[in-house]
Structures are given as structure tokens and as C-alpha cells.
Amino acid sequence: AQKITQTQPGMFVQEKEAVTLDCTYDTSDQSYGLFWYKQPSSGEMIFLIYQGSYDEQNATEGRYSLNFQKARKSANLVISASQLGDSAMYFCAMREGPGTYKYIFGTGTRLKVLA
Amino acid sequence: DAMVIQNPRYQVTQFGKPVTLSCSQTLNHNVMYWYQQKSSQAPKLLFHYYDKDFNNEADTPDNFQSRRPNTSFCFLDIRSPGLGDAAMYLCATRGLRETQYFGPGTRLLVL
């Protein structure tokens, strides 16, 4: 069965520094997608970045990049030049399995950016 | 500009008094979801629709029901809210590359 693991319940980072949020996954599928979402205190889940298992390059979206290591089954989110507005909960997610429209989420990492 | 809209953003209800949360989308996506999220936890899937095909999670309480009258709208009905139903309720759609797009959520408070 698919599984997502986020081992960092909380992280601190100094403003303007880079930070890596860890995500490991377990799947027997050959084709799968990995997602990162940001959830500020307002509650909305904001899509950040997507990585497909067959994508040859690591995904990047502005200050967000995904360090995808397929053999290690890790999909870490890297935020460069952290800003105070990056303080939020971050969830890693993937589709539950082939032929399903359901997703599984990790337990999340709460990031606090310090001024 | 908003793509997934949820109303209201905050809902206060009394113990046992039925409440309906609404969600609409301008994305024309076939798949819609309702999640329940309690503080500092991952979202928990309650239901999802593929068009009008309704899929209920096995552990979703009978107290929770849903309707999707058309592609754009989806409703979550809580027939007899208990204190344990106080949570954030998130609506989402599924778009290209399997990406989910979430609404801003409705925070439900049960008194």
C-alpha cells in the first residue's frame, strides 16, 4: 500500500536562508505523482509543486524545487531564500494507487521562518 | 479569479442542528472531494465524486452526507453535528496531472 512519511514535525529557518523539508514514500506503482502543498494559518491548501515519476528533471516552481531521488523514494521540498510568509504547514502527498482518484497525505511539517 | 469557492468561511452551529456547507468550482473538473481536517493533522477524505458517481469512505460517519447537483456545485450535509465534528472542511477538485485544487475551507464550530 502507498505510504507517505514526513519525519519533521517542525522546522525553523532563518529568513533568506534555504530549507529542505523531507518526504519519503512507498509505492509499488511504476507511474505516480508526488505533490507538495502549503497550508498557512488561514487554512487554505495551496498547491506548490508536482513531480511525476517519469519526469527526467527535478521540478521547480519559483523558489520551490523538488529534490526527487527515485531510487531512495524521496521527494524533498527545497525552499530557497525563505520569507516570513513561508511560515506554514507543508504536506507531501501522492495518489493512493492506480485507477483511484484518492490521495494520501503525510503528517505535515510546520515551518517557522525567523526574522 | 477564485477557482474553488467555499461558503461560508466560518460556520457556527449548535449541537444536533443540521448544517450544510457548500462548494463551487469554475474549473469544470469532473472530480470533487470533501475533506475533514482537525488541528495540525493531515486532511481526511470523507467523500469524492467522479461526475455524479459518489464514493463514500468506509469510515465516514453516517451523519455526513453529500450532494452534487451539477458539475459546479457540491454540498456537505451534517445531519446532527456533534462536538467532535468541529473541524476545517476542505473542498477540492482534481485537474491536470492529477493535481488537487483546494478551496479556502470552512471552519465549523459546534456549540
mmCIF file of N, CA and C in Angstrom, chain A:
data_model
loop_
_atom_site.group_PDB
_atom_site.id
_atom_site.type_symbol
_atom_site.label_atom_id
_atom_site.label_comp_id
_atom_site.label_asym_id
_atom_site.label_seq_id
_atom_site.Cartn_x
_atom_site.Cartn_y
_atom_site.Cartn_z
ATOM 1 N N ALA A 1 0.837 -1.193 0.000
ATOM 2 C CA ALA A 1 0.000 0.000 0.000
ATOM 3 C C ALA A 1 0.875 1.248 0.000
ATOM 4 N N GLN A 2 0.323 2.290 -0.612
ATOM 5 C CA GLN A 2 1.076 3.535 -0.648
ATOM 6 C C GLN A 2 1.219 4.137 0.748
ATOM 7 N N LYS A 3 2.342 4.797 0.942
ATOM 8 C CA LYS A 3 2.588 5.435 2.234
ATOM 9 C C LYS A 3 3.445 6.676 2.027
ATOM 10 N N ILE A 4 3.142 7.712 2.776
ATOM 11 C CA ILE A 4 3.934 8.946 2.757
ATOM 12 C C ILE A 4 4.443 9.204 4.172
ATOM 13 N N THR A 5 5.707 9.510 4.294
ATOM 14 C CA THR A 5 6.291 9.758 5.617
ATOM 15 C C THR A 5 6.985 11.118 5.633
ATOM 16 N N GLN A 6 6.579 11.942 6.572
ATOM 17 C CA GLN A 6 7.261 13.209 6.824
ATOM 18 C C GLN A 6 7.750 13.143 8.268
ATOM 19 N N THR A 7 9.047 13.110 8.431
ATOM 20 C CA THR A 7 9.616 12.831 9.754
ATOM 21 C C THR A 7 9.878 14.083 10.578
ATOM 22 N N GLN A 8 9.705 15.243 10.002
ATOM 23 C CA GLN A 8 9.999 16.504 10.702
ATOM 24 C C GLN A 8 8.688 17.168 11.117
ATOM 25 N N PRO A 9 8.292 17.055 12.365
ATOM 26 C CA PRO A 9 7.044 17.711 12.777
ATOM 27 C C PRO A 9 7.154 19.234 12.697
ATOM 28 N N GLY A 10 8.356 19.754 13.009
ATOM 29 C CA GLY A 10 8.551 21.194 12.997
ATOM 30 C C GLY A 10 9.964 21.547 12.582
ATOM 31 N N MET A 11 10.067 22.687 11.905
ATOM 32 C CA MET A 11 11.376 23.166 11.452
ATOM 33 C C MET A 11 11.441 24.672 11.642
ATOM 34 N N PHE A 12 12.661 25.142 11.926
ATOM 35 C CA PHE A 12 12.907 26.582 11.957
ATOM 36 C C PHE A 12 13.934 26.918 10.881
ATOM 37 N N VAL A 13 13.778 28.081 10.286
ATOM 38 C CA VAL A 13 14.782 28.548 9.326
ATOM 39 C C VAL A 13 14.881 30.071 9.458
ATOM 40 N N GLN A 14 16.083 30.546 9.260
ATOM 41 C CA GLN A 14 16.294 31.990 9.303
ATOM 42 C C GLN A 14 15.843 32.585 7.970
ATOM 43 N N GLU A 15 15.265 33.760 8.040
ATOM 44 C CA GLU A 15 14.849 34.457 6.824
ATOM 45 C C GLU A 15 16.014 34.554 5.853
ATOM 46 N N LYS A 16 15.705 34.360 4.576
ATOM 47 C CA LYS A 16 16.652 34.444 3.451
ATOM 48 C C LYS A 16 17.518 33.188 3.293
ATOM 49 N N GLU A 17 17.408 32.255 4.222
ATOM 50 C CA GLU A 17 18.156 31.010 4.052
ATOM 51 C C GLU A 17 17.284 29.964 3.350
ATOM 52 N N ALA A 18 17.940 28.916 2.872
ATOM 53 C CA ALA A 18 17.229 27.800 2.241
ATOM 54 C C ALA A 18 16.877 26.750 3.290
ATOM 55 N N VAL A 19 15.810 26.003 3.021
ATOM 56 C CA VAL A 19 15.386 24.950 3.943
ATOM 57 C C VAL A 19 14.885 23.760 3.129
ATOM 58 N N THR A 20 15.141 22.572 3.648
ATOM 59 C CA THR A 20 14.683 21.341 2.999
ATOM 60 C C THR A 20 13.698 20.621 3.909
ATOM 61 N N LEU A 21 12.539 20.323 3.361
ATOM 62 C CA LEU A 21 11.515 19.559 4.086
ATOM 63 C C LEU A 21 11.493 18.153 3.505
ATOM 64 N N ASP A 22 11.599 17.167 4.383
ATOM 65 C CA ASP A 22 11.768 15.785 3.936
ATOM 66 C C ASP A 22 10.430 15.088 3.668
ATOM 67 N N CYS A 23 10.453 14.235 2.660
ATOM 68 C CA CYS A 23 9.298 13.394 2.357
ATOM 69 C C CYS A 23 9.810 12.095 1.750
ATOM 70 N N THR A 24 9.446 10.985 2.337
ATOM 71 C CA THR A 24 9.727 9.703 1.719
ATOM 72 C C THR A 24 8.411 9.008 1.449
ATOM 73 N N TYR A 25 8.421 8.125 0.462
ATOM 74 C CA TYR A 25 7.171 7.483 0.061
ATOM 75 C C TYR A 25 7.433 6.019 -0.227
ATOM 76 N N ASP A 26 6.372 5.279 -0.256
ATOM 77 C CA ASP A 26 6.448 3.875 -0.579
ATOM 78 C C ASP A 26 5.321 3.548 -1.542
ATOM 79 N N THR A 27 5.675 2.974 -2.669
ATOM 80 C CA THR A 27 4.695 2.579 -3.660
ATOM 81 C C THR A 27 5.258 1.460 -4.500
ATOM 82 N N SER A 28 4.371 0.627 -5.019
ATOM 83 C CA SER A 28 4.785 -0.411 -5.950
ATOM 84 C C SER A 28 4.422 -0.021 -7.384
ATOM 85 N N ASP A 29 3.816 1.152 -7.551
ATOM 86 C CA ASP A 29 3.464 1.610 -8.887
ATOM 87 C C ASP A 29 4.707 2.052 -9.640
ATOM 88 N N GLN A 30 4.654 1.919 -10.951
ATOM 89 C CA GLN A 30 5.731 2.445 -11.782
ATOM 90 C C GLN A 30 5.485 3.898 -12.143
ATOM 91 N N SER A 31 4.230 4.236 -12.283
ATOM 92 C CA SER A 31 3.845 5.594 -12.646
ATOM 93 C C SER A 31 3.101 6.231 -11.487
ATOM 94 N N TYR A 32 3.620 7.344 -11.009
ATOM 95 C CA TYR A 32 2.993 8.008 -9.870
ATOM 96 C C TYR A 32 3.403 9.472 -9.858
ATOM 97 N N GLY A 33 2.692 10.234 -9.085
ATOM 98 C CA GLY A 33 2.990 11.653 -8.956
ATOM 99 C C GLY A 33 3.093 12.040 -7.500
ATOM 100 N N LEU A 34 3.943 13.000 -7.226
ATOM 101 C CA LEU A 34 4.144 13.489 -5.868
ATOM 102 C C LEU A 34 3.843 14.974 -5.839
ATOM 103 N N PHE A 35 3.227 15.405 -4.759
ATOM 104 C CA PHE A 35 2.758 16.780 -4.639
ATOM 105 C C PHE A 35 3.214 17.365 -3.310
ATOM 106 N N TRP A 36 3.412 18.660 -3.325
ATOM 107 C CA TRP A 36 3.603 19.406 -2.088
ATOM 108 C C TRP A 36 2.556 20.512 -2.015
ATOM 109 N N TYR A 37 1.984 20.637 -0.813
ATOM 110 C CA TYR A 37 1.009 21.680 -0.549
ATOM 111 C C TYR A 37 1.457 22.487 0.662
ATOM 112 N N LYS A 38 1.109 23.776 0.626
ATOM 113 C CA LYS A 38 1.375 24.676 1.742
ATOM 114 C C LYS A 38 0.036 25.043 2.372
ATOM 115 N N GLN A 39 -0.015 25.014 3.685
ATOM 116 C CA GLN A 39 -1.234 25.407 4.377
ATOM 117 C C GLN A 39 -0.910 26.457 5.431
ATOM 118 N N PRO A 40 -1.148 27.725 5.116
ATOM 119 C CA PRO A 40 -0.943 28.781 6.119
ATOM 120 C C PRO A 40 -2.008 28.697 7.201
ATOM 121 N N SER A 41 -1.892 29.543 8.173
ATOM 122 C CA SER A 41 -2.819 29.506 9.307
ATOM 123 C C SER A 41 -4.258 29.806 8.876
ATOM 124 N N SER A 42 -4.441 30.431 7.723
ATOM 125 C CA SER A 42 -5.794 30.702 7.218
ATOM 126 C C SER A 42 -6.528 29.417 6.845
ATOM 127 N N GLY A 43 -5.783 28.344 6.574
ATOM 128 C CA GLY A 43 -6.407 27.051 6.346
ATOM 129 C C GLY A 43 -6.421 26.566 4.908
ATOM 130 N N GLU A 44 -6.263 27.447 3.956
ATOM 131 C CA GLU A 44 -6.331 27.007 2.571
ATOM 132 C C GLU A 44 -5.116 26.164 2.201
ATOM 133 N N MET A 45 -5.339 25.096 1.486
ATOM 134 C CA MET A 45 -4.253 24.246 0.984
ATOM 135 C C MET A 45 -3.841 24.764 -0.380
ATOM 136 N N ILE A 46 -2.596 25.186 -0.484
ATOM 137 C CA ILE A 46 -2.102 25.803 -1.709
ATOM 138 C C ILE A 46 -1.149 24.845 -2.394
ATOM 139 N N PHE A 47 -1.459 24.506 -3.641
ATOM 140 C CA PHE A 47 -0.584 23.629 -4.413
ATOM 141 C C PHE A 47 0.726 24.344 -4.707
ATOM 142 N N LEU A 48 1.842 23.660 -4.462
ATOM 143 C CA LEU A 48 3.147 24.260 -4.700
ATOM 144 C C LEU A 48 3.855 23.665 -5.915
ATOM 145 N N ILE A 49 3.924 22.328 -5.953
ATOM 146 C CA ILE A 49 4.804 21.720 -6.937
ATOM 147 C C ILE A 49 4.428 20.268 -7.136
ATOM 148 N N TYR A 50 4.653 19.783 -8.360
ATOM 149 C CA TYR A 50 4.343 18.407 -8.741
ATOM 150 C C TYR A 50 5.570 17.767 -9.383
ATOM 151 N N GLN A 51 5.774 16.499 -9.047
ATOM 152 C CA GLN A 51 6.846 15.717 -9.674
ATOM 153 C C GLN A 51 6.255 14.412 -10.159
ATOM 154 N N GLY A 52 6.378 14.136 -11.444
ATOM 155 C CA GLY A 52 5.960 12.857 -11.981
ATOM 156 C C GLY A 52 7.110 11.865 -11.919
ATOM 157 N N SER A 53 6.766 10.613 -11.755
ATOM 158 C CA SER A 53 7.824 9.601 -11.573
ATOM 159 C C SER A 53 8.683 9.428 -12.816
ATOM 160 N N TYR A 54 8.148 9.795 -13.982
ATOM 161 C CA TYR A 54 8.923 9.655 -15.207
ATOM 162 C C TYR A 54 9.556 10.961 -15.655
ATOM 163 N N ASP A 55 9.347 12.022 -14.869
ATOM 164 C CA ASP A 55 9.984 13.294 -15.225
ATOM 165 C C ASP A 55 11.489 13.168 -15.050
ATOM 166 N N GLU A 56 12.207 13.574 -16.063
ATOM 167 C CA GLU A 56 13.659 13.389 -16.031
ATOM 168 C C GLU A 56 14.353 14.432 -15.177
ATOM 169 N N GLN A 57 13.729 15.577 -15.057
ATOM 170 C CA GLN A 57 14.346 16.642 -14.269
ATOM 171 C C GLN A 57 13.540 16.896 -13.015
ATOM 172 N N ASN A 58 14.232 17.387 -12.008
ATOM 173 C CA ASN A 58 13.542 17.786 -10.794
ATOM 174 C C ASN A 58 12.650 18.993 -11.077
ATOM 175 N N ALA A 59 11.461 18.968 -10.489
ATOM 176 C CA ALA A 59 10.517 20.060 -10.704
ATOM 177 C C ALA A 59 10.978 21.321 -9.979
ATOM 178 N N THR A 60 10.714 22.455 -10.601
ATOM 179 C CA THR A 60 10.982 23.746 -9.956
ATOM 180 C C THR A 60 9.812 24.677 -10.232
ATOM 181 N N GLU A 61 9.484 25.477 -9.238
ATOM 182 C CA GLU A 61 8.443 26.498 -9.363
ATOM 183 C C GLU A 61 8.886 27.702 -8.546
ATOM 184 N N GLY A 62 9.529 28.643 -9.192
ATOM 185 C CA GLY A 62 9.990 29.823 -8.474
ATOM 186 C C GLY A 62 10.999 29.449 -7.409
ATOM 187 N N ARG A 63 10.700 29.784 -6.156
ATOM 188 C CA ARG A 63 11.639 29.486 -5.064
ATOM 189 C C ARG A 63 11.519 28.052 -4.564
ATOM 190 N N TYR A 64 10.575 27.292 -5.120
ATOM 191 C CA TYR A 64 10.370 25.909 -4.694
ATOM 192 C C TYR A 64 11.019 24.965 -5.693
ATOM 193 N N SER A 65 11.700 23.986 -5.185
ATOM 194 C CA SER A 65 12.202 22.920 -6.036
ATOM 195 C C SER A 65 12.022 21.606 -5.305
ATOM 196 N N LEU A 66 11.944 20.563 -6.081
ATOM 197 C CA LEU A 66 11.718 19.239 -5.513
ATOM 198 C C LEU A 66 12.958 18.404 -5.793
ATOM 199 N N ASN A 67 13.579 17.933 -4.745
ATOM 200 C CA ASN A 67 14.756 17.077 -4.873
ATOM 201 C C ASN A 67 14.262 15.636 -4.923
ATOM 202 N N PHE A 68 14.096 15.140 -6.137
ATOM 203 C CA PHE A 68 13.489 13.827 -6.365
ATOM 204 C C PHE A 68 14.586 12.783 -6.533
ATOM 205 N N GLN A 69 14.598 11.826 -5.613
ATOM 206 C CA GLN A 69 15.559 10.719 -5.694
ATOM 207 C C GLN A 69 14.753 9.432 -5.728
ATOM 208 N N LYS A 70 14.523 8.975 -6.953
ATOM 209 C CA LYS A 70 13.600 7.866 -7.168
ATOM 210 C C LYS A 70 14.061 6.589 -6.496
ATOM 211 N N ALA A 71 15.339 6.287 -6.595
ATOM 212 C CA ALA A 71 15.846 5.035 -6.028
ATOM 213 C C ALA A 71 15.695 5.033 -4.508
ATOM 214 N N ARG A 72 15.809 6.182 -3.911
ATOM 215 C CA ARG A 72 15.670 6.291 -2.452
ATOM 216 C C ARG A 72 14.236 6.560 -2.032
ATOM 217 N N LYS A 73 13.354 6.743 -3.024
ATOM 218 C CA LYS A 73 11.946 7.047 -2.767
ATOM 219 C C LYS A 73 11.815 8.261 -1.851
ATOM 220 N N SER A 74 12.506 9.311 -2.254
ATOM 221 C CA SER A 74 12.368 10.557 -1.504
ATOM 222 C C SER A 74 12.030 11.700 -2.449
ATOM 223 N N ALA A 75 11.275 12.640 -1.932
ATOM 224 C CA ALA A 75 10.812 13.789 -2.719
ATOM 225 C C ALA A 75 10.829 15.007 -1.804
ATOM 226 N N ASN A 76 11.994 15.480 -1.518
ATOM 227 C CA ASN A 76 12.143 16.569 -0.560
ATOM 228 C C ASN A 76 11.862 17.919 -1.207
ATOM 229 N N LEU A 77 11.209 18.781 -0.483
ATOM 230 C CA LEU A 77 10.917 20.137 -0.945
ATOM 231 C C LEU A 77 12.014 21.068 -0.460
ATOM 232 N N VAL A 78 12.559 21.832 -1.385
ATOM 233 C CA VAL A 78 13.561 22.829 -1.045
ATOM 234 C C VAL A 78 12.969 24.215 -1.286
ATOM 235 N N ILE A 79 12.998 25.024 -0.252
ATOM 236 C CA ILE A 79 12.556 26.411 -0.374
ATOM 237 C C ILE A 79 13.801 27.282 -0.278
ATOM 238 N N SER A 80 14.057 28.038 -1.311
ATOM 239 C CA SER A 80 15.236 28.912 -1.290
ATOM 240 C C SER A 80 14.825 30.304 -0.806
ATOM 241 N N ALA A 81 15.773 31.015 -0.241
ATOM 242 C CA ALA A 81 15.560 32.409 0.183
ATOM 243 C C ALA A 81 14.253 32.558 0.958
ATOM 244 N N SER A 82 14.176 31.860 2.079
ATOM 245 C CA SER A 82 12.930 31.831 2.870
ATOM 246 C C SER A 82 12.437 33.222 3.217
ATOM 247 N N GLN A 83 11.118 33.345 3.214
ATOM 248 C CA GLN A 83 10.462 34.603 3.569
ATOM 249 C C GLN A 83 9.542 34.353 4.754
ATOM 250 N N LEU A 84 9.220 35.410 5.461
ATOM 251 C CA LEU A 84 8.351 35.264 6.630
ATOM 252 C C LEU A 84 7.016 34.638 6.246
ATOM 253 N N GLY A 85 6.561 34.947 5.039
ATOM 254 C CA GLY A 85 5.296 34.393 4.561
ATOM 255 C C GLY A 85 5.337 32.904 4.254
ATOM 256 N N ASP A 86 6.518 32.317 4.314
ATOM 257 C CA ASP A 86 6.630 30.870 4.103
ATOM 258 C C ASP A 86 6.276 30.095 5.364
ATOM 259 N N SER A 87 6.121 30.772 6.478
ATOM 260 C CA SER A 87 5.730 30.093 7.713
ATOM 261 C C SER A 87 4.351 29.472 7.519
ATOM 262 N N ALA A 88 4.281 28.174 7.641
ATOM 263 C CA ALA A 88 3.049 27.442 7.339
ATOM 264 C C ALA A 88 3.272 25.964 7.627
ATOM 265 N N MET A 89 2.211 25.189 7.427
ATOM 266 C CA MET A 89 2.286 23.726 7.444
ATOM 267 C C MET A 89 2.489 23.265 6.014
ATOM 268 N N TYR A 90 3.349 22.274 5.826
ATOM 269 C CA TYR A 90 3.626 21.762 4.492
ATOM 270 C C TYR A 90 3.314 20.264 4.462
ATOM 271 N N PHE A 91 2.532 19.869 3.446
ATOM 272 C CA PHE A 91 2.137 18.472 3.298
ATOM 273 C C PHE A 91 2.682 17.912 1.987
ATOM 274 N N CYS A 92 3.200 16.716 2.085
ATOM 275 C CA CYS A 92 3.586 15.925 0.920
ATOM 276 C C CYS A 92 2.443 14.945 0.649
ATOM 277 N N ALA A 93 2.150 14.689 -0.630
ATOM 278 C CA ALA A 93 1.022 13.821 -0.951
ATOM 279 C C ALA A 93 1.292 13.049 -2.233
ATOM 280 N N MET A 94 0.567 11.933 -2.389
ATOM 281 C CA MET A 94 0.611 11.200 -3.638
ATOM 282 C C MET A 94 -0.720 10.510 -3.845
ATOM 283 N N ARG A 95 -0.982 10.112 -5.079
ATOM 284 C CA ARG A 95 -2.204 9.381 -5.352
ATOM 285 C C ARG A 95 -2.138 8.033 -4.657
ATOM 286 N N GLU A 96 -3.305 7.558 -4.205
ATOM 287 C CA GLU A 96 -3.340 6.356 -3.379
ATOM 288 C C GLU A 96 -2.961 5.104 -4.158
ATOM 289 N N GLY A 97 -3.240 5.071 -5.447
ATOM 290 C CA GLY A 97 -2.910 3.882 -6.207
ATOM 291 C C GLY A 97 -3.439 3.990 -7.614
ATOM 292 N N PRO A 98 -3.095 3.055 -8.478
ATOM 293 C CA PRO A 98 -3.566 3.115 -9.864
ATOM 294 C C PRO A 98 -5.079 2.967 -9.933
ATOM 295 N N GLY A 99 -5.676 3.705 -10.824
ATOM 296 C CA GLY A 99 -7.113 3.594 -11.013
ATOM 297 C C GLY A 99 -7.950 4.208 -9.911
ATOM 298 N N THR A 100 -7.338 4.999 -9.057
ATOM 299 C CA THR A 100 -8.078 5.651 -7.978
ATOM 300 C C THR A 100 -7.931 7.152 -8.088
ATOM 301 N N TYR A 101 -8.910 7.845 -7.590
ATOM 302 C CA TYR A 101 -8.837 9.300 -7.547
ATOM 303 C C TYR A 101 -8.525 9.800 -6.148
ATOM 304 N N LYS A 102 -8.117 8.918 -5.285
ATOM 305 C CA LYS A 102 -7.865 9.293 -3.898
ATOM 306 C C LYS A 102 -6.374 9.526 -3.672
ATOM 307 N N TYR A 103 -6.092 10.324 -2.666
ATOM 308 C CA TYR A 103 -4.724 10.717 -2.356
ATOM 309 C C TYR A 103 -4.421 10.420 -0.899
ATOM 310 N N ILE A 104 -3.142 10.191 -0.642
ATOM 311 C CA ILE A 104 -2.702 10.079 0.740
ATOM 312 C C ILE A 104 -1.767 11.239 1.035
ATOM 313 N N PHE A 105 -1.841 11.697 2.276
ATOM 314 C CA PHE A 105 -1.035 12.833 2.717
ATOM 315 C C PHE A 105 -0.094 12.385 3.834
ATOM 316 N N GLY A 106 1.048 13.048 3.890
ATOM 317 C CA GLY A 106 1.900 12.880 5.056
ATOM 318 C C GLY A 106 1.320 13.633 6.237
ATOM 319 N N THR A 107 1.986 13.508 7.363
ATOM 320 C CA THR A 107 1.500 14.147 8.588
ATOM 321 C C THR A 107 1.844 15.626 8.654
ATOM 322 N N GLY A 108 2.674 16.081 7.724
ATOM 323 C CA GLY A 108 2.959 17.507 7.647
ATOM 324 C C GLY A 108 4.179 17.934 8.427
ATOM 325 N N THR A 109 4.749 19.042 7.997
ATOM 326 C CA THR A 109 5.863 19.693 8.693
ATOM 327 C C THR A 109 5.493 21.152 8.884
ATOM 328 N N ARG A 110 5.585 21.588 10.129
ATOM 329 C CA ARG A 110 5.290 23.002 10.401
ATOM 330 C C ARG A 110 6.587 23.790 10.320
ATOM 331 N N LEU A 111 6.643 24.726 9.383
ATOM 332 C CA LEU A 111 7.837 25.543 9.175
ATOM 333 C C LEU A 111 7.625 26.922 9.770
ATOM 334 N N LYS A 112 8.614 27.362 10.518
ATOM 335 C CA LYS A 112 8.594 28.715 11.067
ATOM 336 C C LYS A 112 9.822 29.449 10.557
ATOM 337 N N VAL A 113 9.590 30.586 9.891
ATOM 338 C CA VAL A 113 10.692 31.404 9.388
ATOM 339 C C VAL A 113 10.944 32.519 10.389
ATOM 340 N N LEU A 114 12.197 32.639 10.793
ATOM 341 C CA LEU A 114 12.577 33.612 11.821
ATOM 342 C C LEU A 114 13.185 34.856 11.188
ATOM 343 N N ALA A 115 12.777 36.020 11.696
ATOM 344 C CA ALA A 115 13.299 37.289 11.172
ATOM 345 C C ALA A 115 14.719 37.531 11.652
#
